Structure formats: C-alpha cells, structure tokens
PDB file of C-alpha atoms in Angstrom:
ATOM      1  CA  MET A   1     119.660 103.638 100.623  1.00  0.00           C
ATOM      2  CA  TRP A   2     116.099 104.337 101.770  1.00  0.00           C
ATOM      3  CA  ASP A   3     114.224 107.422 102.919  1.00  0.00           C
ATOM      4  CA  PHE A   4     112.256 106.161 105.913  1.00  0.00           C
ATOM      5  CA  ASP A   5     113.075 106.136 109.615  1.00  0.00           C
ATOM      6  CA  PHE A   6     112.360 102.620 110.846  1.00  0.00           C
ATOM      7  CA  PRO A   7     112.864 103.270 114.624  1.00  0.00           C
ATOM      8  CA  ARG A   8     110.515 106.265 114.492  1.00  0.00           C
ATOM      9  CA  ALA A   9     107.927 104.222 112.621  1.00  0.00           C
ATOM     10  CA  VAL A  10     108.069 101.556 115.318  1.00  0.00           C
ATOM     11  CA  GLY A  11     107.711 104.304 117.916  1.00  0.00           C
ATOM     12  CA  LEU A  12     104.576 105.554 116.162  1.00  0.00           C
ATOM     13  CA  MET A  13     103.188 102.008 116.221  1.00  0.00           C
ATOM     14  CA  VAL A  14     103.749 101.904 119.977  1.00  0.00           C
ATOM     15  CA  ARG A  15     101.999 105.260 120.385  1.00  0.00           C
ATOM     16  CA  THR A  16      98.983 103.925 118.491  1.00  0.00           C
ATOM     17  CA  PHE A  17      98.794 100.850 120.703  1.00  0.00           C
ATOM     18  CA  PRO A  18      94.997 101.174 121.204  1.00  0.00           C
ATOM     19  CA  TYR A  19      94.540 100.971 117.431  1.00  0.00           C
ATOM     20  CA  LEU A  20      96.925  98.028 117.199  1.00  0.00           C
ATOM     21  CA  VAL A  21      94.838  96.211 119.813  1.00  0.00           C
ATOM     22  CA  PHE A  22      91.709  97.070 117.823  1.00  0.00           C
ATOM     23  CA  ARG A  23      93.280  95.698 114.642  1.00  0.00           C
ATOM     24  CA  ILE A  24      94.447  92.541 116.422  1.00  0.00           C
ATOM     25  CA  VAL A  25      90.920  91.957 117.735  1.00  0.00           C
ATOM     26  CA  VAL A  26      89.375  92.505 114.274  1.00  0.00           C
ATOM     27  CA  TYR A  27      91.813  90.475 112.204  1.00  0.00           C
ATOM     28  CA  GLY A  28      92.342  87.889 114.920  1.00  0.00           C
ATOM     29  CA  GLY A  29      88.575  87.487 115.022  1.00  0.00           C
ATOM     30  CA  ILE A  30      88.550  86.928 111.280  1.00  0.00           C
ATOM     31  CA  ALA A  31      91.214  84.222 111.587  1.00  0.00           C
ATOM     32  CA  VAL A  32      89.272  82.537 114.386  1.00  0.00           C
ATOM     33  CA  ALA A  33      86.091  82.739 112.302  1.00  0.00           C
ATOM     34  CA  TYR A  34      87.828  80.898 109.476  1.00  0.00           C
ATOM     35  CA  VAL A  35      88.906  78.107 111.825  1.00  0.00           C
ATOM     36  CA  VAL A  36      85.596  77.816 113.698  1.00  0.00           C
ATOM     37  CA  VAL A  37      83.289  77.931 110.665  1.00  0.00           C
ATOM     38  CA  THR A  38      85.535  75.595 108.674  1.00  0.00           C
ATOM     39  CA  GLY A  39      85.654  73.175 111.613  1.00  0.00           C
ATOM     40  CA  PHE A  40      81.903  73.437 112.083  1.00  0.00           C
ATOM     41  CA  GLY A  41      81.351  72.704 108.394  1.00  0.00           C
ATOM     42  CA  ALA A  42      83.713  69.743 108.560  1.00  0.00           C
ATOM     43  CA  GLY A  43      81.861  68.420 111.606  1.00  0.00           C
ATOM     44  CA  ILE A  44      78.481  68.679 109.883  1.00  0.00           C
ATOM     45  CA  GLY A  45      79.888  67.008 106.796  1.00  0.00           C
ATOM     46  CA  TYR A  46      81.391  64.236 108.892  1.00  0.00           C
ATOM     47  CA  GLY A  47      78.031  63.661 110.562  1.00  0.00           C
ATOM     48  CA  LEU A  48      76.154  63.564 107.259  1.00  0.00           C
ATOM     49  CA  GLY A  49      78.744  61.172 105.878  1.00  0.00           C
ATOM     50  CA  TRP A  50      77.660  58.664 108.521  1.00  0.00           C
ATOM     51  CA  PHE A  51      74.621  57.871 106.384  1.00  0.00           C
ATOM     52  CA  GLY A  52      76.894  56.824 103.516  1.00  0.00           C
ATOM     53  CA  GLY A  53      79.098  54.656 105.674  1.00  0.00           C
ATOM     54  CA  PRO A  54      82.565  55.102 107.213  1.00  0.00           C
ATOM     55  CA  ASP A  55      84.232  55.377 103.818  1.00  0.00           C
ATOM     56  CA  SER A  56      82.138  58.445 102.967  1.00  0.00           C
ATOM     57  CA  GLN A  57      82.725  60.416 106.150  1.00  0.00           C
ATOM     58  CA  ALA A  58      86.176  61.730 105.246  1.00  0.00           C
ATOM     59  CA  GLY A  59      84.976  63.057 101.905  1.00  0.00           C
ATOM     60  CA  PHE A  60      81.876  64.664 103.407  1.00  0.00           C
ATOM     61  CA  ALA A  61      84.014  66.285 106.121  1.00  0.00           C
ATOM     62  CA  PHE A  62      86.332  67.740 103.501  1.00  0.00           C
ATOM     63  CA  TRP A  63      83.495  69.271 101.475  1.00  0.00           C
ATOM     64  CA  GLY A  64      81.759  70.518 104.609  1.00  0.00           C
ATOM     65  CA  GLY A  65      84.953  72.245 105.730  1.00  0.00           C
ATOM     66  CA  LEU A  66      85.463  73.705 102.266  1.00  0.00           C
ATOM     67  CA  ILE A  67      81.930  75.132 102.240  1.00  0.00           C
ATOM     68  CA  GLY A  68      82.484  76.656 105.686  1.00  0.00           C
ATOM     69  CA  PHE A  69      85.746  78.199 104.528  1.00  0.00           C
ATOM     70  CA  GLY A  70      84.044  79.615 101.429  1.00  0.00           C
ATOM     71  CA  LEU A  71      81.188  81.131 103.428  1.00  0.00           C
ATOM     72  CA  THR A  72      83.645  82.871 105.752  1.00  0.00           C
ATOM     73  CA  ALA A  73      85.681  84.186 102.819  1.00  0.00           C
ATOM     74  CA  THR A  74      82.495  85.571 101.245  1.00  0.00           C
ATOM     75  CA  ALA A  75      81.515  87.332 104.476  1.00  0.00           C
ATOM     76  CA  ILE A  76      84.967  88.929 104.762  1.00  0.00           C
ATOM     77  CA  TYR A  77      84.754  90.079 101.151  1.00  0.00           C
ATOM     78  CA  LEU A  78      81.428  91.762 101.859  1.00  0.00           C
ATOM     79  CA  LEU A  79      82.959  93.495 104.897  1.00  0.00           C
ATOM     80  CA  ARG A  80      85.894  94.964 102.957  1.00  0.00           C
ATOM     81  CA  GLU A  81      84.340  98.461 102.885  1.00  0.00           C
ATOM     82  CA  TYR A  82      83.862  98.393 106.663  1.00  0.00           C
ATOM     83  CA  LEU A  83      87.462  97.251 107.231  1.00  0.00           C
ATOM     84  CA  LEU A  84      88.844 100.079 105.078  1.00  0.00           C
ATOM     85  CA  TYR A  85      86.550 102.736 106.531  1.00  0.00           C
ATOM     86  CA  THR A  86      86.654 101.822 110.215  1.00  0.00           C
ATOM     87  CA  VAL A  87      89.947 100.014 110.759  1.00  0.00           C
ATOM     88  CA  LYS A  88      92.495 101.134 108.184  1.00  0.00           C
ATOM     89  CA  ALA A  89      91.464 104.727 107.486  1.00  0.00           C
ATOM     90  CA  GLY A  90      90.907 105.522 111.159  1.00  0.00           C
ATOM     91  CA  HIS A  91      94.367 104.252 112.055  1.00  0.00           C
ATOM     92  CA  ILE A  92      95.882 106.349 109.264  1.00  0.00           C
ATOM     93  CA  ALA A  93      94.089 109.442 110.591  1.00  0.00           C
ATOM     94  CA  VAL A  94      95.669 108.955 114.019  1.00  0.00           C
ATOM     95  CA  LEU A  95      99.104 108.259 112.506  1.00  0.00           C
ATOM     96  CA  VAL A  96      98.932 111.469 110.461  1.00  0.00           C
ATOM     97  CA  GLU A  97      98.343 113.524 113.595  1.00  0.00           C
ATOM     98  CA  LEU A  98     101.173 111.861 115.510  1.00  0.00           C
ATOM     99  CA  MET A  99     103.610 112.121 112.588  1.00  0.00           C
ATOM    100  CA  ASP A 100     103.000 115.875 112.529  1.00  0.00           C
ATOM    101  CA  ASP A 101     103.619 116.004 116.305  1.00  0.00           C
ATOM    102  CA  LYS A 102     100.041 117.003 117.042  1.00  0.00           C
ATOM    103  CA  ASP A 103      98.253 115.977 120.204  1.00  0.00           C
ATOM    104  CA  LEU A 104      94.998 114.086 120.012  1.00  0.00           C
ATOM    105  CA  PRO A 105      91.958 115.700 121.673  1.00  0.00           C
ATOM    106  CA  ASP A 106      91.760 115.036 125.403  1.00  0.00           C
ATOM    107  CA  GLY A 107      89.062 112.709 126.618  1.00  0.00           C
ATOM    108  CA  GLN A 108      88.677 110.971 123.273  1.00  0.00           C
ATOM    109  CA  GLY A 109      90.020 107.517 122.497  1.00  0.00           C
ATOM    110  CA  GLN A 110      92.156 106.903 119.430  1.00  0.00           C
ATOM    111  CA  VAL A 111      89.611 104.652 117.737  1.00  0.00           C
ATOM    112  CA  ALA A 112      86.790 107.151 118.278  1.00  0.00           C
ATOM    113  CA  TYR A 113      88.956 110.030 117.090  1.00  0.00           C
ATOM    114  CA  GLY A 114      90.079 108.159 113.967  1.00  0.00           C
ATOM    115  CA  ALA A 115      86.476 107.305 113.100  1.00  0.00           C
ATOM    116  CA  LYS A 116      85.443 110.954 113.562  1.00  0.00           C
ATOM    117  CA  VAL A 117      88.173 112.260 111.233  1.00  0.00           C
ATOM    118  CA  VAL A 118      87.346 109.716 108.527  1.00  0.00           C
ATOM    119  CA  LYS A 119      83.647 110.546 108.704  1.00  0.00           C
ATOM    120  CA  GLU A 120      84.445 114.249 108.307  1.00  0.00           C
ATOM    121  CA  ARG A 121      86.352 113.512 105.084  1.00  0.00           C
ATOM    122  CA  PHE A 122      84.133 110.680 103.819  1.00  0.00           C
ATOM    123  CA  VAL A 123      80.537 110.651 105.007  1.00  0.00           C
ATOM    124  CA  GLN A 124      79.887 107.200 103.522  1.00  0.00           C
ATOM    125  CA  SER A 125      82.155 104.148 103.478  1.00  0.00           C
ATOM    126  CA  SER A 126      81.203 103.528  99.841  1.00  0.00           C
ATOM    127  CA  ALA A 127      82.743 106.907  98.865  1.00  0.00           C
ATOM    128  CA  LEU A 128      86.062 106.031 100.458  1.00  0.00           C
ATOM    129  CA  PHE A 129      85.993 102.540  98.998  1.00  0.00           C
ATOM    130  CA  GLY A 130      85.245 103.866  95.508  1.00  0.00           C
ATOM    131  CA  LEU A 131      88.107 106.356  95.715  1.00  0.00           C
ATOM    132  CA  ASP A 132      90.439 103.655  97.016  1.00  0.00           C
ATOM    133  CA  GLN A 133      89.666 101.371  94.068  1.00  0.00           C
ATOM    134  CA  LEU A 134      90.305 104.156  91.555  1.00  0.00           C
ATOM    135  CA  VAL A 135      93.586 105.092  93.240  1.00  0.00           C
ATOM    136  CA  LYS A 136      94.723 101.460  93.099  1.00  0.00           C
ATOM    137  CA  GLY A 137      94.064 101.502  89.356  1.00  0.00           C
ATOM    138  CA  VAL A 138      96.183 104.628  88.861  1.00  0.00           C
ATOM    139  CA  ILE A 139      99.060 103.197  90.923  1.00  0.00           C
ATOM    140  CA  ARG A 140      98.950 100.036  88.801  1.00  0.00           C
ATOM    141  CA  ALA A 141      99.185 102.224  85.697  1.00  0.00           C
ATOM    142  CA  ILE A 142     102.314 103.925  87.077  1.00  0.00           C
ATOM    143  CA  SER A 143     103.814 100.524  87.918  1.00  0.00           C
ATOM    144  CA  GLY A 144     102.985  99.336  84.404  1.00  0.00           C
ATOM    145  CA  PHE A 145     104.693 102.427  83.007  1.00  0.00           C
ATOM    146  CA  VAL A 146     107.882 101.559  84.889  1.00  0.00           C
ATOM    147  CA  GLU A 147     107.680  97.933  83.751  1.00  0.00           C
ATOM    148  CA  SER A 148     107.307  99.018  80.118  1.00  0.00           C
ATOM    149  CA  ILE A 149     110.450 101.139  80.387  1.00  0.00           C
ATOM    150  CA  ALA A 150     112.420  98.284  81.943  1.00  0.00           C
ATOM    151  CA  SER A 151     111.212  95.748  79.367  1.00  0.00           C
ATOM    152  CA  VAL A 152     112.747  97.644  76.425  1.00  0.00           C
ATOM    153  CA  LEU A 153     116.142  98.252  78.004  1.00  0.00           C
ATOM    154  CA  PRO A 154     118.824  95.956  76.490  1.00  0.00           C
ATOM    155  CA  ILE A 155     120.149  94.716  79.840  1.00  0.00           C
ATOM    156  CA  PRO A 156     120.890  90.962  80.209  1.00  0.00           C
ATOM    157  CA  GLY A 157     118.791  89.261  82.862  1.00  0.00           C
ATOM    158  CA  LEU A 158     116.448  92.219  83.187  1.00  0.00           C
ATOM    159  CA  ASN A 159     113.333  90.113  82.539  1.00  0.00           C
ATOM    160  CA  GLY A 160     113.893  88.294  85.804  1.00  0.00           C
ATOM    161  CA  LEU A 161     114.267  91.584  87.639  1.00  0.00           C
ATOM    162  CA  VAL A 162     111.061  92.877  86.060  1.00  0.00           C
ATOM    163  CA  SER A 163     109.218  89.773  87.272  1.00  0.00           C
ATOM    164  CA  LEU A 164     110.596  90.339  90.771  1.00  0.00           C
ATOM    165  CA  PHE A 165     109.614  93.982  90.550  1.00  0.00           C
ATOM    166  CA  ARG A 166     106.088  93.003  89.526  1.00  0.00           C
ATOM    167  CA  ALA A 167     105.790  90.726  92.577  1.00  0.00           C
ATOM    168  CA  PHE A 168     106.971  93.503  94.881  1.00  0.00           C
ATOM    169  CA  MET A 169     104.566  95.995  93.320  1.00  0.00           C
ATOM    170  CA  LYS A 170     101.584  93.749  94.067  1.00  0.00           C
ATOM    171  CA  VAL A 171     102.443  94.190  97.734  1.00  0.00           C
ATOM    172  CA  ALA A 172     103.488  97.832  97.472  1.00  0.00           C
ATOM    173  CA  VAL A 173     100.303  98.988  95.712  1.00  0.00           C
ATOM    174  CA  GLY A 174      98.375  97.962  98.817  1.00  0.00           C
ATOM    175  CA  PHE A 175     100.488 100.431 100.819  1.00  0.00           C
ATOM    176  CA  VAL A 176     100.526 103.345  98.393  1.00  0.00           C
ATOM    177  CA  ASP A 177      96.767 103.763  98.013  1.00  0.00           C
ATOM    178  CA  GLU A 178      96.497 104.346 101.736  1.00  0.00           C
ATOM    179  CA  VAL A 179      99.320 106.891 101.564  1.00  0.00           C
ATOM    180  CA  ILE A 180      97.139 108.815  99.105  1.00  0.00           C
ATOM    181  CA  LEU A 181      94.357 108.659 101.700  1.00  0.00           C
ATOM    182  CA  ALA A 182      96.809 109.943 104.328  1.00  0.00           C
ATOM    183  CA  HIS A 183      97.522 112.973 102.134  1.00  0.00           C
ATOM    184  CA  ALA A 184      93.792 113.742 101.917  1.00  0.00           C
ATOM    185  CA  ILE A 185      93.479 113.595 105.700  1.00  0.00           C
ATOM    186  CA  ARG A 186      96.662 115.575 106.294  1.00  0.00           C
ATOM    187  CA  THR A 187      95.689 118.448 103.978  1.00  0.00           C
ATOM    188  CA  ARG A 188      92.225 118.705 105.578  1.00  0.00           C
ATOM    189  CA  SER A 189      90.803 118.955 102.064  1.00  0.00           C
ATOM    190  CA  ASP A 190      87.040 119.443 101.628  1.00  0.00           C
ATOM    191  CA  ASN A 191      87.311 117.745  98.230  1.00  0.00           C
ATOM    192  CA  ALA A 192      88.729 114.247  98.648  1.00  0.00           C
ATOM    193  CA  TRP A 193      88.924 113.663  94.894  1.00  0.00           C
ATOM    194  CA  ALA A 194      90.996 116.801  94.341  1.00  0.00           C
ATOM    195  CA  SER A 195      93.303 115.825  97.175  1.00  0.00           C
ATOM    196  CA  ALA A 196      93.728 112.333  95.726  1.00  0.00           C
ATOM    197  CA  ARG A 197      94.473 113.797  92.303  1.00  0.00           C
ATOM    198  CA  GLU A 198      97.141 116.057  93.809  1.00  0.00           C
ATOM    199  CA  ALA A 199      98.704 113.190  95.775  1.00  0.00           C
ATOM    200  CA  LEU A 200      98.781 110.912  92.715  1.00  0.00           C
ATOM    201  CA  VAL A 201     100.561 113.548  90.650  1.00  0.00           C
ATOM    202  CA  LEU A 202     103.081 114.085  93.466  1.00  0.00           C
ATOM    203  CA  TYR A 203     103.573 110.328  93.645  1.00  0.00           C
ATOM    204  CA  GLY A 204     104.045 110.111  89.869  1.00  0.00           C
ATOM    205  CA  GLN A 205     106.647 112.863  89.702  1.00  0.00           C
ATOM    206  CA  ASN A 206     108.584 111.116  92.480  1.00  0.00           C
ATOM    207  CA  TYR A 207     107.891 107.550  91.350  1.00  0.00           C
ATOM    208  CA  GLN A 208     111.550 106.486  91.306  1.00  0.00           C
ATOM    209  CA  LEU A 209     112.116 107.270  94.968  1.00  0.00           C
ATOM    210  CA  MET A 210     108.690 105.976  95.955  1.00  0.00           C
ATOM    211  CA  LEU A 211     109.097 102.650  94.151  1.00  0.00           C
ATOM    212  CA  LYS A 212     112.633 102.176  95.458  1.00  0.00           C
ATOM    213  CA  ASN A 213     111.434 102.541  99.036  1.00  0.00           C
ATOM    214  CA  ALA A 214     108.346 100.431  98.317  1.00  0.00           C
ATOM    215  CA  ALA A 215     110.615  97.599  97.173  1.00  0.00           C
ATOM    216  CA  PHE A 216     112.545  97.654 100.467  1.00  0.00           C
ATOM    217  CA  ILE A 217     109.334  97.761 102.496  1.00  0.00           C
ATOM    218  CA  ALA A 218     107.739  94.963 100.461  1.00  0.00           C
ATOM    219  CA  LEU A 219     110.853  92.811 100.938  1.00  0.00           C
ATOM    220  CA  PHE A 220     110.720  93.360 104.687  1.00  0.00           C
ATOM    221  CA  THR A 221     107.023  92.487 104.739  1.00  0.00           C
ATOM    222  CA  TYR A 222     107.589  89.314 102.703  1.00  0.00           C
ATOM    223  CA  ILE A 223     110.364  88.086 105.003  1.00  0.00           C
ATOM    224  CA  ILE A 224     108.476  88.687 108.255  1.00  0.00           C
ATOM    225  CA  SER A 225     105.265  87.181 106.825  1.00  0.00           C
ATOM    226  CA  ILE A 226     107.139  84.002 105.815  1.00  0.00           C
ATOM    227  CA  LEU A 227     108.662  83.716 109.298  1.00  0.00           C
ATOM    228  CA  VAL A 228     105.221  84.142 110.883  1.00  0.00           C
ATOM    229  CA  PHE A 229     103.815  81.509 108.514  1.00  0.00           C
ATOM    230  CA  LEU A 230     106.509  78.991 109.501  1.00  0.00           C
ATOM    231  CA  PHE A 231     105.923  79.730 113.181  1.00  0.00           C
ATOM    232  CA  MET A 232     102.181  79.179 112.764  1.00  0.00           C
ATOM    233  CA  LEU A 233     102.482  75.820 110.996  1.00  0.00           C
ATOM    234  CA  ALA A 234     102.644  73.756 114.189  1.00  0.00           C
ATOM    235  CA  PRO A 235      99.574  75.220 115.984  1.00  0.00           C
ATOM    236  CA  ALA A 236      97.626  75.202 112.701  1.00  0.00           C
ATOM    237  CA  ALA A 237      98.419  71.517 112.209  1.00  0.00           C
ATOM    238  CA  GLY A 238      97.234  70.875 115.766  1.00  0.00           C
ATOM    239  CA  LEU A 239      93.879  72.493 115.013  1.00  0.00           C
ATOM    240  CA  VAL A 240      93.491  70.371 111.885  1.00  0.00           C
ATOM    241  CA  TYR A 241      94.241  67.249 113.949  1.00  0.00           C
ATOM    242  CA  LEU A 242      91.221  68.066 116.146  1.00  0.00           C
ATOM    243  CA  MET A 243      88.908  68.298 113.143  1.00  0.00           C
ATOM    244  CA  PRO A 244      86.973  65.256 111.959  1.00  0.00           C
ATOM    245  CA  GLY A 245      87.883  63.646 108.656  1.00  0.00           C
ATOM    246  CA  SER A 246      90.882  64.105 106.432  1.00  0.00           C
ATOM    247  CA  TRP A 247      92.041  67.719 106.115  1.00  0.00           C
ATOM    248  CA  SER A 248      95.699  67.230 105.275  1.00  0.00           C
ATOM    249  CA  ALA A 249      95.939  70.638 103.569  1.00  0.00           C
ATOM    250  CA  GLY A 250      94.177  72.391 106.438  1.00  0.00           C
ATOM    251  CA  GLY A 251      97.352  73.037 108.411  1.00  0.00           C
ATOM    252  CA  LEU A 252      98.875  74.889 105.478  1.00  0.00           C
ATOM    253  CA  VAL A 253      95.695  76.889 104.873  1.00  0.00           C
ATOM    254  CA  PHE A 254      95.264  77.883 108.523  1.00  0.00           C
ATOM    255  CA  ALA A 255      98.943  78.841 108.826  1.00  0.00           C
ATOM    256  CA  ILE A 256      98.485  81.153 105.841  1.00  0.00           C
ATOM    257  CA  ILE A 257      95.380  82.679 107.456  1.00  0.00           C
ATOM    258  CA  PHE A 258      97.163  83.256 110.770  1.00  0.00           C
ATOM    259  CA  ALA A 259     100.142  84.813 108.974  1.00  0.00           C
ATOM    260  CA  TRP A 260      97.739  87.042 107.009  1.00  0.00           C
ATOM    261  CA  ALA A 261      96.067  88.152 110.260  1.00  0.00           C
ATOM    262  CA  VAL A 262      99.420  89.159 111.782  1.00  0.00           C
ATOM    263  CA  LYS A 263     100.372  90.952 108.567  1.00  0.00           C
ATOM    264  CA  ALA A 264      97.075  92.863 108.414  1.00  0.00           C
ATOM    265  CA  ALA A 265      97.038  93.728 112.129  1.00  0.00           C
ATOM    266  CA  VAL A 266     100.688  94.682 112.697  1.00  0.00           C
ATOM    267  CA  LEU A 267     102.938  94.535 109.622  1.00  0.00           C
ATOM    268  CA  GLU A 268     100.633  96.382 107.258  1.00  0.00           C
ATOM    269  CA  PRO A 269     100.216  99.531 109.410  1.00  0.00           C
ATOM    270  CA  LEU A 270     103.974  99.568 109.986  1.00  0.00           C
ATOM    271  CA  ALA A 271     104.620  99.351 106.232  1.00  0.00           C
ATOM    272  CA  ILE A 272     102.077 102.106 105.560  1.00  0.00           C
ATOM    273  CA  THR A 273     103.719 104.302 108.200  1.00  0.00           C
ATOM    274  CA  LEU A 274     107.082 103.830 106.481  1.00  0.00           C
ATOM    275  CA  MET A 275     105.564 104.747 103.103  1.00  0.00           C
ATOM    276  CA  MET A 276     103.865 107.798 104.639  1.00  0.00           C
ATOM    277  CA  GLN A 277     107.243 108.932 105.970  1.00  0.00           C
ATOM    278  CA  VAL A 278     108.763 108.615 102.513  1.00  0.00           C
ATOM    279  CA  PHE A 279     105.894 110.378 100.736  1.00  0.00           C
ATOM    280  CA  PHE A 280     105.720 113.296 103.165  1.00  0.00           C
ATOM    281  CA  LYS A 281     109.514 113.679 103.070  1.00  0.00           C
ATOM    282  CA  VAL A 282     110.111 113.574  99.304  1.00  0.00           C
ATOM    283  CA  THR A 283     107.067 115.718  98.430  1.00  0.00           C
ATOM    284  CA  ALA A 284     107.673 118.393 101.074  1.00  0.00           C
ATOM    285  CA  GLY A 285     107.462 121.820  99.444  1.00  0.00           C
ATOM    286  CA  GLN A 286     106.575 120.404  96.023  1.00  0.00           C
ATOM    287  CA  THR A 287     103.619 121.365  93.861  1.00  0.00           C
ATOM    288  CA  PRO A 288     101.958 119.009  91.358  1.00  0.00           C
ATOM    289  CA  ASN A 289     103.692 119.032  87.975  1.00  0.00           C
ATOM    290  CA  PRO A 290     101.186 119.729  85.125  1.00  0.00           C
ATOM    291  CA  GLU A 291     103.230 117.472  82.829  1.00  0.00           C
ATOM    292  CA  TRP A 292     102.698 114.525  85.149  1.00  0.00           C
ATOM    293  CA  ASP A 293      99.024 115.410  85.477  1.00  0.00           C
ATOM    294  CA  ALA A 294      98.733 115.153  81.683  1.00  0.00           C
ATOM    295  CA  LYS A 295     100.837 111.985  81.601  1.00  0.00           C
ATOM    296  CA  LEU A 296      98.634 110.253  84.180  1.00  0.00           C
ATOM    297  CA  SER A 297      95.571 111.289  82.195  1.00  0.00           C
ATOM    298  CA  GLN A 298      97.015 109.467  79.208  1.00  0.00           C
ATOM    299  CA  MET A 299      98.063 106.426  81.260  1.00  0.00           C
ATOM    300  CA  SER A 300      94.894 105.792  83.211  1.00  0.00           C
ATOM    301  CA  ASP A 301      91.177 106.256  82.607  1.00  0.00           C
ATOM    302  CA  LYS A 302      90.736 105.953  86.361  1.00  0.00           C
ATOM    303  CA  PHE A 303      92.855 109.064  86.883  1.00  0.00           C
ATOM    304  CA  VAL A 304      90.630 110.906  84.402  1.00  0.00           C
ATOM    305  CA  GLU A 305      87.622 109.772  86.435  1.00  0.00           C
ATOM    306  CA  ILE A 306      89.233 111.106  89.611  1.00  0.00           C
ATOM    307  CA  LYS A 307      89.878 114.437  87.843  1.00  0.00           C
ATOM    308  CA  ASP A 308      86.276 114.665  86.674  1.00  0.00           C
ATOM    309  CA  LYS A 309      84.988 114.025  90.173  1.00  0.00           C
ATOM    310  CA  SER A 310      87.442 116.544  91.621  1.00  0.00           C
ATOM    311  CA  PHE A 311      85.976 119.261  89.376  1.00  0.00           C
ATOM    312  CA  SER A 312      82.408 118.390  90.373  1.00  0.00           C
ATOM    313  CA  GLY A 313      83.342 118.149  94.036  1.00  0.00           C
ATOM    314  CA  ALA A 314      81.433 114.866  94.362  1.00  0.00           C
ATOM    315  CA  ALA A 315      83.248 112.707  96.829  1.00  0.00           C
ATOM    316  CA  GLY A 316      80.851 111.468  99.407  1.00  0.00           C
ATOM    317  CA  SER A 317      82.559 114.014 101.601  1.00  0.00           C
ATOM    318  CA  PRO A 318      80.845 117.170 102.789  1.00  0.00           C
ATOM    319  CA  ALA A 319      80.906 120.245 100.619  1.00  0.00           C
ATOM    320  CA  PRO A 320      83.179 123.081 101.748  1.00  0.00           C
ATOM    321  CA  GLY A 321      81.858 124.499 104.990  1.00  0.00           C
ATOM    322  CA  ALA A 322      79.150 121.855 105.352  1.00  0.00           C
ATOM    323  CA  PRO A 323      79.095 119.653 108.432  1.00  0.00           C
ATOM    324  CA  ALA A 324      79.453 115.887 108.078  1.00  0.00           C
ATOM    325  CA  GLU A 325      76.177 114.053 108.457  1.00  0.00           C
TER     326      GLU A 325
END
C-alpha cells in the first residue's frame, strides 16, 4: 500500500535525538515568542486604553495584542532562510548519513556536523533558499500536471477527489522539496543545481508512486496535527485568560501556534524521513529519463532556470575541488 518503513523512520528520529531537541528549542521558542510578544502588546494596549476610559481598554488590548502578533510573524518570516539552512537542512544531512548506515565523525555533535555538511554544499543560506523556492515551483507544476489529467477524466465525483488531492499536495510539497535537498547531500555533488535537476527528473518519472506515498504521509500529518491542536486548546485558553482585555479568539490562535510548533519540530522531520525512504527506494538504480527532463522544461520555467544554473555551475556552493568558505 505504501513504500516507506514507519518503524525504521521512528528509529531514525530517535537516533537524531540531539537534532530533535534542537528543533524543539527553536520552534518552541518561536511559539513562546508569539505568546509573550502578543501578551506584551495586549498589556501595553490595555494600559494606553486607560486614558480613554474603561470601555476603551478592551479594544486597545486587542489591537495591541494583534500588533505584537504581527511583529512576531514578521520576524519569523525574515528568519525563514536561517531556519531552512541551520535547522532543516542540517537535520536532513544527519538523516542521510544514518539512512545509509554511515557513522558520524567521532567527537562532533550532530548539530555541528549537520551545519558543516550544509555549508560544504551551500556556502550561503541565500543559495539554498533560492534553490528551495525554485524546487517548490517545479513540484507544484508536477502536481498541477496530475490535477489536469484527473480533471478531464469522466469519472463521477472526481472533482471532490481532486480538491482533496490539492489539499494533500499543499502539505506534501513541503516534504518533497527537502527530499530533493537530501538527494544533493547524498550524492555529494559539487553542483547543487545539477543535483536538484537530476532529483526532480527522477521524482517526475516516478510521480505516481511518490504522490501516492505523499498522500498517506500528509493524511497522517493532518490527523496528528489536529489531535495536538485539540490537546493544546485548554492550556492556550488558560494563557488567554491571563491576558488583559478581551481576546476571545486568542485561545484558538495560540492552540494553532502550539500545534504548528509540534508539527515543525517533530512531525515534519518524521514525514520528510518517510518521503526520503520512498524516494531513495523507488529511484535506486535509475537514471534520469530525457523525456521527463524535456517534459519538465515545458511544464515549468523554474525547472528551466535550474537547468541553466546547473550548466553554469552557479549554486552558491563551492566549485569542484574548491573548499567551502
């Protein structure tokens, strides 16, 4: 029914416990920042509302909290390159080694080792982030290709299935782009763009198996995330109760943030590990199909951009034989 080994993936998560702790600290810190800054903003607003009278304090507290929430969201958005480069890519680098039954260097922590491997492949975080955004665009093009096929099939009730598929793909795309990164790390390529091009073609020529497994993994992620959200409702509502003013929607918002933090820290790396298992298994021994290379070039301008960069060797990664700066 699926092509991944769930118990082994969980075992790999356990073996990367230092990275899981690192992720929990990072994403847990983000969740706490949302609560603290939002509460601080609500408190300032509540205090300023005193000048307008008791009837104004609730409204001022709401807008103060909303401003605090917005400032935190903006800061996290600006840190997205750092999160990909330091947290996600480093964890993938360690997972790749362990999945291939390789030992990590003695005397070097997992987080330090992961950072070293990523820097060898991508000297600058902006290079990795730029590649990641292009890969996401190509994966969306493949998903759109599948949707277009399904939309013209004369099967009753298929429109509803296509809508469900589209919802799953929004989650699955976030896993697949990091699988492409895993391929670049695994092949030890000196040209990250060429490696990404190769991985995308391999993904395209196996899209049926990849998307089938992605649907199962996305469903699992949805279910666990909803359960975490429900579990977090009570403590989130308690935090809102401690805030000044009227923040009736705050409990819902904070529960979503806490559920997101758990998903990003624990569920996401597990899902990526499952997708890596599938990709490495179904593409073992395969070579990129030129027909799919041409098809992706027609589907996506972003794939053409990746091809152009692969020919020039520009990737923000060191040239062949050159040390990382």
